[in-house]
Coordinates of C-alpha atoms in Angstrom, one line a residue:
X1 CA -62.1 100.2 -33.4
X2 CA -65.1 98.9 -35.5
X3 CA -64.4 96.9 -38.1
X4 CA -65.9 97.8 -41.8
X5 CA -67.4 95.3 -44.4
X6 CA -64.6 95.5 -46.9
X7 CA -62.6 93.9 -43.9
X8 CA -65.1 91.6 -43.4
X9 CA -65.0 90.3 -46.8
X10 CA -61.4 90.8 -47.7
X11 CA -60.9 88.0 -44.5
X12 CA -63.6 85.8 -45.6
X13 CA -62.1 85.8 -49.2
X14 CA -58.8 84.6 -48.1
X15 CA -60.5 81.9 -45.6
X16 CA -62.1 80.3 -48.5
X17 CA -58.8 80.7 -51.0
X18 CA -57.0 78.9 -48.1
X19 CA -59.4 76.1 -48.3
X20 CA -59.8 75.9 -51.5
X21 CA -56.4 74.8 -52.2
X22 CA -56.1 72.2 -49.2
X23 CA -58.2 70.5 -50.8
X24 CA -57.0 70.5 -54.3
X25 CA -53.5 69.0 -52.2
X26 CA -55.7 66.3 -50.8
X27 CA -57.3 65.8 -54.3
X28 CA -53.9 65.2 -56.0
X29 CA -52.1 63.2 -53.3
X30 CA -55.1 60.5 -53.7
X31 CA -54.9 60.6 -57.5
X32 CA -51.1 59.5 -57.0
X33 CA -52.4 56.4 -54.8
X34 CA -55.0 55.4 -57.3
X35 CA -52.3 55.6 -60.4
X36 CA -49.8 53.5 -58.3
X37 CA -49.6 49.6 -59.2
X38 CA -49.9 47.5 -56.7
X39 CA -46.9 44.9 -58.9
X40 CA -43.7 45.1 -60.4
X41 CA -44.0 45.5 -64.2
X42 CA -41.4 42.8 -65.7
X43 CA -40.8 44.7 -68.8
X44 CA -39.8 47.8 -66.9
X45 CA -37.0 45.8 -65.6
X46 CA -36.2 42.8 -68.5
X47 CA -36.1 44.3 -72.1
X48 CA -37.4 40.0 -72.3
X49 CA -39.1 37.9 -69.1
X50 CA -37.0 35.2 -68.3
X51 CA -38.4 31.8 -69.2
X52 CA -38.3 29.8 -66.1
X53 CA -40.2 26.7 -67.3
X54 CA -36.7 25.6 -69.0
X55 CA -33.9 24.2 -66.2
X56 CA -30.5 24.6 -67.5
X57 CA -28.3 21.0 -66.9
X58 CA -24.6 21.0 -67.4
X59 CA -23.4 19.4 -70.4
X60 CA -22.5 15.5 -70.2
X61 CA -19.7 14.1 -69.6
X62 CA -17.3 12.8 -72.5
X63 CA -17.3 9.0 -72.8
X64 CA -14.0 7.2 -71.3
X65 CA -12.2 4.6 -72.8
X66 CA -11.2 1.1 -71.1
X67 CA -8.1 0.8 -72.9
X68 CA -6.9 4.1 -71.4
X69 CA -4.1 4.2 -68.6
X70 CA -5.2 6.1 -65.1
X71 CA -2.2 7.5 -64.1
X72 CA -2.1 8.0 -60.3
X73 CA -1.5 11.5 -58.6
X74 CA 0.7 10.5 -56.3
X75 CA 3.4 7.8 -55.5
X76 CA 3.4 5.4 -53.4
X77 CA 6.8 4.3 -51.2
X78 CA 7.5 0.7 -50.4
X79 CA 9.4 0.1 -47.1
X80 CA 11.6 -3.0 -47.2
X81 CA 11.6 -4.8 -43.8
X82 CA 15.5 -5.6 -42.9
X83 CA 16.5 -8.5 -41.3
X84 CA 16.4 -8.4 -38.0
X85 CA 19.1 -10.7 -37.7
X86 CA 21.5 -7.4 -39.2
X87 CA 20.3 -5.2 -36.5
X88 CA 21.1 -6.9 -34.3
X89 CA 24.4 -7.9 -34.7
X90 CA 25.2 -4.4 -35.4
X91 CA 23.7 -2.9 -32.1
X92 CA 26.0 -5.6 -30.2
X93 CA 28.9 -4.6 -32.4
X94 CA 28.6 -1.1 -31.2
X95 CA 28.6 -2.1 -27.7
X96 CA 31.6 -4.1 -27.6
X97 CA 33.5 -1.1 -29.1
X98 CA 32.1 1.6 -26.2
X99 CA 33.3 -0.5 -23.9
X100 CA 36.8 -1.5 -25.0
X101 CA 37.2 1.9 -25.7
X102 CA 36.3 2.8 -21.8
X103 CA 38.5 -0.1 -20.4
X104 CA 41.2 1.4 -22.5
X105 CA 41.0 4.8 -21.1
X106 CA 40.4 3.5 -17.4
X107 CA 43.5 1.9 -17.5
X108 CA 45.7 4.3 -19.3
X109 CA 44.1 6.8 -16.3
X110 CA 44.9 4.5 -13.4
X111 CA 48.4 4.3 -14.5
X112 CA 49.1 7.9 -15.2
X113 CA 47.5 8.5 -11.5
X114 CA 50.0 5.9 -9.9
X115 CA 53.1 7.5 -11.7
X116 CA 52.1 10.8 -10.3
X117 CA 51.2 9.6 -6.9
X118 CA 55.0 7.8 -6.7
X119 CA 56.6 10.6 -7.8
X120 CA 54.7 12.9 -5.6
X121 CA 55.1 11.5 -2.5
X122 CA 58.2 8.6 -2.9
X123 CA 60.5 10.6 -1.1
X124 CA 58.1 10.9 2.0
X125 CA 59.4 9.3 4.6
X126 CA 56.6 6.2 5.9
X127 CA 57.7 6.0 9.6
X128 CA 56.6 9.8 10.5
X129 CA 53.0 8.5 9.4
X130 CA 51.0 7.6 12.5
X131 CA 49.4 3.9 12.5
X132 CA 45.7 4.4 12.2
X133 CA 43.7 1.7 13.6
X134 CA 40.4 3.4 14.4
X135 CA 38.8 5.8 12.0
X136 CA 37.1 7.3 15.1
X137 CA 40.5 8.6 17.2
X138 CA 42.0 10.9 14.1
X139 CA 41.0 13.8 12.7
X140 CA 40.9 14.7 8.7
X141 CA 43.6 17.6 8.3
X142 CA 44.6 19.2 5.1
X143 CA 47.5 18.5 2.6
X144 CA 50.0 20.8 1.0
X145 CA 52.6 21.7 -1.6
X146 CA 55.4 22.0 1.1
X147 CA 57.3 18.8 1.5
X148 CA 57.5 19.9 5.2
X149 CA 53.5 19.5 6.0
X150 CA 52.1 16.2 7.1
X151 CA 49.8 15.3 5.0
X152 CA 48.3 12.1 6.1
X153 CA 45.7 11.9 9.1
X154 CA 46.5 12.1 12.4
X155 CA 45.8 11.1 16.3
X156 CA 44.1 13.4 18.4
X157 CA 46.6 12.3 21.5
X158 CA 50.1 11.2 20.2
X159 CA 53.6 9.6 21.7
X160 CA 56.8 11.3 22.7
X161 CA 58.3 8.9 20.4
X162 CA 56.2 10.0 17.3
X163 CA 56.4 13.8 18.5
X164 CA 60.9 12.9 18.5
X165 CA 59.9 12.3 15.0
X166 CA 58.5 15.3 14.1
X167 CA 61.3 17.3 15.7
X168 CA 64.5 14.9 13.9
X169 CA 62.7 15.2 10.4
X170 CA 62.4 19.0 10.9
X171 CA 58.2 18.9 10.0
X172 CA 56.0 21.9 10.0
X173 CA 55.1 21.7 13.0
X174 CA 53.8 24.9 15.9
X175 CA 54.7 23.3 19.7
X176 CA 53.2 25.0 22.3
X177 CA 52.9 24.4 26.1
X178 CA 50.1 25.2 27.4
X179 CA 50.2 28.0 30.3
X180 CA 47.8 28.0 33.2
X181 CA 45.6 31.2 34.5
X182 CA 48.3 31.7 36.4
X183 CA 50.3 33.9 34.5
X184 CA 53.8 34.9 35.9
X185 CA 54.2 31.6 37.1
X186 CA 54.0 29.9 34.1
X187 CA 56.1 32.4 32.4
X188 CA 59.0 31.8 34.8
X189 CA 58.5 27.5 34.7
X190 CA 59.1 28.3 30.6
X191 CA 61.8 30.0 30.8
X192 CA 63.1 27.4 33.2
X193 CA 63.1 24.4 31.0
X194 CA 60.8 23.4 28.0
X195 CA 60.7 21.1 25.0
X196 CA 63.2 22.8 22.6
X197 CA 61.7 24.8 20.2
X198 CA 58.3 24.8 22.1
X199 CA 56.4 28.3 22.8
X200 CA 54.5 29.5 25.4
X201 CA 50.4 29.3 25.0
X202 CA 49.3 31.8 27.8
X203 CA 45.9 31.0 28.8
X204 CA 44.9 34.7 29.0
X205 CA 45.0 35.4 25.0
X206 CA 43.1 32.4 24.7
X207 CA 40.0 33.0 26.9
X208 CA 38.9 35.3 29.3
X209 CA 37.4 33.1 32.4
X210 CA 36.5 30.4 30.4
X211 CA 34.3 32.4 27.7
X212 CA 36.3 32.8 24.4
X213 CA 38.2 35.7 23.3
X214 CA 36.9 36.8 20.2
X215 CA 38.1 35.0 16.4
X216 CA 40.2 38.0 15.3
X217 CA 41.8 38.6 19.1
X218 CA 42.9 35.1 18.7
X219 CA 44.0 35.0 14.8
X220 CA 46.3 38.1 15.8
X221 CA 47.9 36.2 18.7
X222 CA 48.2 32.7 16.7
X223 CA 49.4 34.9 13.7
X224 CA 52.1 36.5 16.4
X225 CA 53.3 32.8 17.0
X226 CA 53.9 32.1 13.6
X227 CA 51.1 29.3 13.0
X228 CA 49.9 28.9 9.6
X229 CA 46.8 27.5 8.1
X230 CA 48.3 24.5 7.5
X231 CA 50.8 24.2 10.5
X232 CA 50.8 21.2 12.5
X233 CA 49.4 21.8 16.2
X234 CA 51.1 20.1 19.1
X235 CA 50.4 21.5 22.5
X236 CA 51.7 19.7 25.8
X237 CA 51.3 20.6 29.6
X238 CA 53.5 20.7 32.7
X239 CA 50.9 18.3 34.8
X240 CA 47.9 19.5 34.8
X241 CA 46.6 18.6 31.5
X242 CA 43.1 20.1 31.6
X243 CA 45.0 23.5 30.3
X244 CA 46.2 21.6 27.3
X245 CA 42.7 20.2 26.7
X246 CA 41.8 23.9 27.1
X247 CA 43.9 24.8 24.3
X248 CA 43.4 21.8 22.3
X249 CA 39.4 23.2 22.2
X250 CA 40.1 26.6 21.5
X251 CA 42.1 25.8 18.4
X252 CA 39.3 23.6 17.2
X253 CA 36.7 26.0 17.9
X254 CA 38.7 28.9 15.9
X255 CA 39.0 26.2 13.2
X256 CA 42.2 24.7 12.9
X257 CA 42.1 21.6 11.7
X258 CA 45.5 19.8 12.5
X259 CA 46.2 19.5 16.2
X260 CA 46.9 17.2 18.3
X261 CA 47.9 16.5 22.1
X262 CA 51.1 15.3 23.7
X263 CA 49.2 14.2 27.0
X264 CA 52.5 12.9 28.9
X265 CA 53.8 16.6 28.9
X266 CA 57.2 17.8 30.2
X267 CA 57.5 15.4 33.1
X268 CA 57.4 12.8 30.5
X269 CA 59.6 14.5 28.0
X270 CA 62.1 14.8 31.3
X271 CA 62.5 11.5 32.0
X272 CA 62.8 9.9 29.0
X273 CA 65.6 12.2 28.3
X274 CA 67.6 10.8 31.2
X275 CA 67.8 7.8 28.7
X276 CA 68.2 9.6 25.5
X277 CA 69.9 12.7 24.2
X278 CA 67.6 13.1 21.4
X279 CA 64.8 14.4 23.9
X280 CA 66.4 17.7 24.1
X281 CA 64.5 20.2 26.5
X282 CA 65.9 24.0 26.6
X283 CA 65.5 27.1 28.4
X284 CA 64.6 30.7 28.1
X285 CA 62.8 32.5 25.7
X286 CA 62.9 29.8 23.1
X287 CA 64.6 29.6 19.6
X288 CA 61.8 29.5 17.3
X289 CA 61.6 31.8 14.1
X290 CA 60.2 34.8 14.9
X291 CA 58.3 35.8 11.8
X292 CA 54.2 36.5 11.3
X293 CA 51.6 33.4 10.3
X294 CA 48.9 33.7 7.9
X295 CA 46.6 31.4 10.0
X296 CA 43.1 32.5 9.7
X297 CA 40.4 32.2 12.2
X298 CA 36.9 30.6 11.4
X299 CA 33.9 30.2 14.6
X300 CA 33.3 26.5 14.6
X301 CA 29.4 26.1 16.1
X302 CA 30.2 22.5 16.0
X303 CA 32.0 22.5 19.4
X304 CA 30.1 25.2 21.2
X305 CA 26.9 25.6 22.4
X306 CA 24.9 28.6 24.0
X307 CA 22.3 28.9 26.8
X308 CA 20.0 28.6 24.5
X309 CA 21.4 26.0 22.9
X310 CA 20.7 24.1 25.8
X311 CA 17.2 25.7 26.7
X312 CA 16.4 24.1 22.9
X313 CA 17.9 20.7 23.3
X314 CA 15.4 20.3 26.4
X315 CA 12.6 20.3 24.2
X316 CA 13.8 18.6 21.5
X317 CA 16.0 16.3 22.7
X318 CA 18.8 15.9 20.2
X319 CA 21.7 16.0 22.0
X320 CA 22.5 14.0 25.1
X321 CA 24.0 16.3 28.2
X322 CA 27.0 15.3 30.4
X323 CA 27.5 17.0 33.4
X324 CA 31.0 16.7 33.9
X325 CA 31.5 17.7 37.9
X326 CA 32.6 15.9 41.2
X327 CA 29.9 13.9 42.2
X328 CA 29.1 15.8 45.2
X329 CA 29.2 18.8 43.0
X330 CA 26.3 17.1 41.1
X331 CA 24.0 16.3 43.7
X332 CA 24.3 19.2 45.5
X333 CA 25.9 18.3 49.1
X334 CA 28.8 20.2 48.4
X335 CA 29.5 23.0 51.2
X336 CA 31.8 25.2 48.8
X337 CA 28.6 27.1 47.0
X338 CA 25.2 26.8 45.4
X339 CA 25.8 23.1 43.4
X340 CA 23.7 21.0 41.4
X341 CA 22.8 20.1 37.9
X342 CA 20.8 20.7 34.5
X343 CA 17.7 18.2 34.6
X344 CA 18.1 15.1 32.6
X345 CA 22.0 15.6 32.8
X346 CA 24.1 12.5 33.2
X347 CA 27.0 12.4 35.3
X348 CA 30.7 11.3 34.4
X349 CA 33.3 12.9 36.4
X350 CA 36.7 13.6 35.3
X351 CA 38.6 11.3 37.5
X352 CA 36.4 8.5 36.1
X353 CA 38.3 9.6 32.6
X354 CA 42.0 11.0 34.1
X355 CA 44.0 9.5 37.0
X356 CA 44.7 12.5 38.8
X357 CA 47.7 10.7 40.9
X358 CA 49.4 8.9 37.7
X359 CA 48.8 11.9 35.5
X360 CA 47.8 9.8 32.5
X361 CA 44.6 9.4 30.7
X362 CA 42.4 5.8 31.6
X363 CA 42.7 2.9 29.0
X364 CA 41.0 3.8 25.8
X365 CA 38.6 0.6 26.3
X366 CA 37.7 1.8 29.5
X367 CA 36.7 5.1 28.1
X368 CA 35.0 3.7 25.8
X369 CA 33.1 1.5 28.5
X370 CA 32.7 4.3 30.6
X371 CA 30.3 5.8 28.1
X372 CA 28.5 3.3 27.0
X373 CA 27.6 2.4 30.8
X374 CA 25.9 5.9 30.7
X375 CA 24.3 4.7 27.2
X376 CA 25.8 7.0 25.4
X377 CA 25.2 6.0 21.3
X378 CA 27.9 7.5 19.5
X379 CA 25.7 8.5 16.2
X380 CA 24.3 11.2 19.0
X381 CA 25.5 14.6 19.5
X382 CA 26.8 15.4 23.1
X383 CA 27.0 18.3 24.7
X384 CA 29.3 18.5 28.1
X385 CA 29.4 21.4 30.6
X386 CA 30.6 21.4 33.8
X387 CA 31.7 24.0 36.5
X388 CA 33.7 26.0 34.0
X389 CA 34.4 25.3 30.4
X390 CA 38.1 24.5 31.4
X391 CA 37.0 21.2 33.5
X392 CA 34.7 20.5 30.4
X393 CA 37.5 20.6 28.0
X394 CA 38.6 17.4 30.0
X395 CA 35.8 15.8 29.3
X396 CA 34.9 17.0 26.1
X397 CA 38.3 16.1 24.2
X398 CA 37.9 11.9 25.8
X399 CA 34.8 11.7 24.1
X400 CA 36.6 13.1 21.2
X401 CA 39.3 10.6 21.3
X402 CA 36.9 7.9 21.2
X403 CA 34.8 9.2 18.3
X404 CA 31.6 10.9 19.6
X405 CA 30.7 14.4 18.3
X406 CA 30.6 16.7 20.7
X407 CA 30.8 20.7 22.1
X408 CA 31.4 22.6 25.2
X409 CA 28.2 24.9 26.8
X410 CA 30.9 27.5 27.9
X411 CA 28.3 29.0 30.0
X412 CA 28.4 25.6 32.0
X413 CA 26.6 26.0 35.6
X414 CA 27.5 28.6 37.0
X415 CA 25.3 30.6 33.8
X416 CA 22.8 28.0 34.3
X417 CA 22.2 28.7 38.0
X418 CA 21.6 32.2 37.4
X419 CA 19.3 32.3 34.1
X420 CA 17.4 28.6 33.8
X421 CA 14.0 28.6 35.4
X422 CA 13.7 26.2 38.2
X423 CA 11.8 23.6 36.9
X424 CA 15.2 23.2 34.9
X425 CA 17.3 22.9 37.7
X426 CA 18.0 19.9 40.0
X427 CA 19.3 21.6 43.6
X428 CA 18.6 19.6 46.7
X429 CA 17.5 21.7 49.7
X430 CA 20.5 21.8 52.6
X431 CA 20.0 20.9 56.1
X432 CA 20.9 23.5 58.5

């Protein structure tokens, strides 16, 4: 569409309007700039300029008179220094008080112990207390309210004399006699003749080959025989003592702490009743109470020791090891089986500790010889084994009686044989 001249102008009129009044904009924004001061007009802000030629000073101070007391802010304390002399004499004073004052009550205690010790025990008859001349043959064993309980210490292996005692003065005392692995047999010898008032320890309830029964098998069948925690444990044979020793472990390894052995046995008890009534010996089934203990079983580790007890104490070397067999057991030249012993064992056998023939233990200086020939230190521990824990018993309660701590490997060689490597075991090849 072509365009006329009024459009023409009409756009050119506007162009120029438009430019026009850009530039009256410019015209008054530079007018502003040119009016502006390029300070700060002081009477704009101060109705008067300050005068800053004139520096204020504070006014002086007033004058101070000579005559005038200063009195001080604060007070001073004097300390007086005392006499040392006073102190001293005090300090010692005080001293020589506490300790008359602890004499005093030391001695009022001692007495009031005494009184109660005499009146406690005055009507205790002395001769039933064993003579103890070597800490290392007694055992500790624990005291009670009954009148009945012994309540000193006691001998591991005791007299027929001191066990008459025991019976006249009516103690608190459980006799057994020890019965062998042969059951019926020793059944019918008890019923036969025994010490009166004894009972019959059957070997069965006690262990089963030579391995413990278990602690609650055996606290039913002790608690069956009326022994109580703090009954007196006497247990005898009929000549073959290694069954008492047997016994005698057993109750120490369930933890009964009083028990003792009469080592002369029946035969002994026999003929010293030829010459006195007072050994009285009965038969049958024996008139002891029959009522229910309250005994209670406890494992003692201290007289046992495991296979691996043993595989242990060959590294470290803590305990010595006594092999308690024949000698030809030891070295290996006997002809009954497969014999020998643990490496680095030492030998004692039991005839070099019992005399088989006389039936009586050797002379307590020659057990004690014995050992210390093998160099064996009593501060050690032992541990004995031999070719059942029966024949170690033997062993086991001489070194008892002459004060070395010791246990029983249970397992003895027979377990050895089958389970220890061969570097462990000394077996000398047989000639054929």
């Amino acid at each position: 569409m072509p365009i006329t001249d009024e459009q023409c102008f009409t756009k050119s009129q506007a162009f120029h309007y438009t430019r026009n009044r850009l530039s009256n904009q410019n015209n008054y924004y530079n007018g502003i700039s040119e009016l502006q001061k390029d300070y700060e007009d002081p009477e704009y802000y101060y109705s008067r300029p300050p005068d800053f030629s004139q520096k204020q000073t504070p006014p002086p101070l007033p004058p101070m008179n000579s005559m005038q007391k200063i009195i001080p802010t604060h007070l001073v304390i004097e300390h007086k220094q005392r006499s040392g002399c006073n102190s001293k004499w005090m300090s010692l004073g005080c001293l020589l008080v506490t300790v008359t004052i602890l004499f005093i009550l030391s001695l009022v205690y001692f007495l009031a112990w005494d009184s109660k010790k005499d009146a406690n025990f005055g009507n205790t008859a002395q001769f039933i207390i064993p003579k103890i001349q070597d800490k290392h043959f007694i055992e500790s064993i624990y005291s009670s309210s009954d009148t009945n309980v012994i309540k000193s210490k006691v001998n591991v292996d005791i007299m027929a004399t001191f066990l008459l005692t025991l019976l006249i003065t009516k103690r608190k005392l459980c006799l057994f006699e020890a019965g062998t692995d042969r059951s019926d047999e020793s059944k019918k010898e008890y019923r036969e003749e025994h010490i009166e008032s004894a009972r019959l320890l059957q070997f069965s309830n006690l262990s089963v080959n030579g391995t413990p029964i278990h602690p609650i098998q055996f606290q039913r069948y002790a608690r069956s025989l009326g022994v109580d925690a703090d009954c007196y444990v006497i247990i005898y044979d009929r000549g073959e003592v290694v069954w008492a020793t047997h016994a005698f472990w057993i109750f120490t390894l369930f933890g009964h702490q009083k028990v003792s052995l009469y080592s002369g046995g029946i035969n002994e008890w026999k003929r010293l009743k030829k010459n006195s009534a007072q050994y009285r010996t009965e038969s049958g089934d024996g008139t002891y109470p029959k009522r229910s203990g309250h005994f209670r079983a406890q494992w003692n580790t201290a007289v046992i020791c495991t296979f691996d007890d043993i595989l242990t104490n060959m590294e470290l070397r803590t305990h010595d090891l006594i092999d308690g067999q024949d000698r030809e057991q030891y070295e290996g030249i006997s002809s009954d089986a497969v014999y020998g012993h643990i490496r680095s064992a030492i030998n004692i056998p039991t005839k070099d500790i019992y005399d088989w023939h006389k039936r009586k233990w050797r002379d307590e200086l020659d057990l004690i010889s014995q050992f210390r020939s093998r160099k064996l230190n009593v501060n050690r521990l032992v541990i004995v084994y031999s070719s059942s824990s029966i024949r170690s018993s033997l062993i086991w309660f001489a070194l008892r009686k002459c004060g070395y701590n010791s246990s029983i490997y249970f397992g003895s060689w027979p377990e050895w044989l089958i389970r220890a490597p061969e570097f462990l075991k000394v077996i000398p090849k047989k000639k054929f």
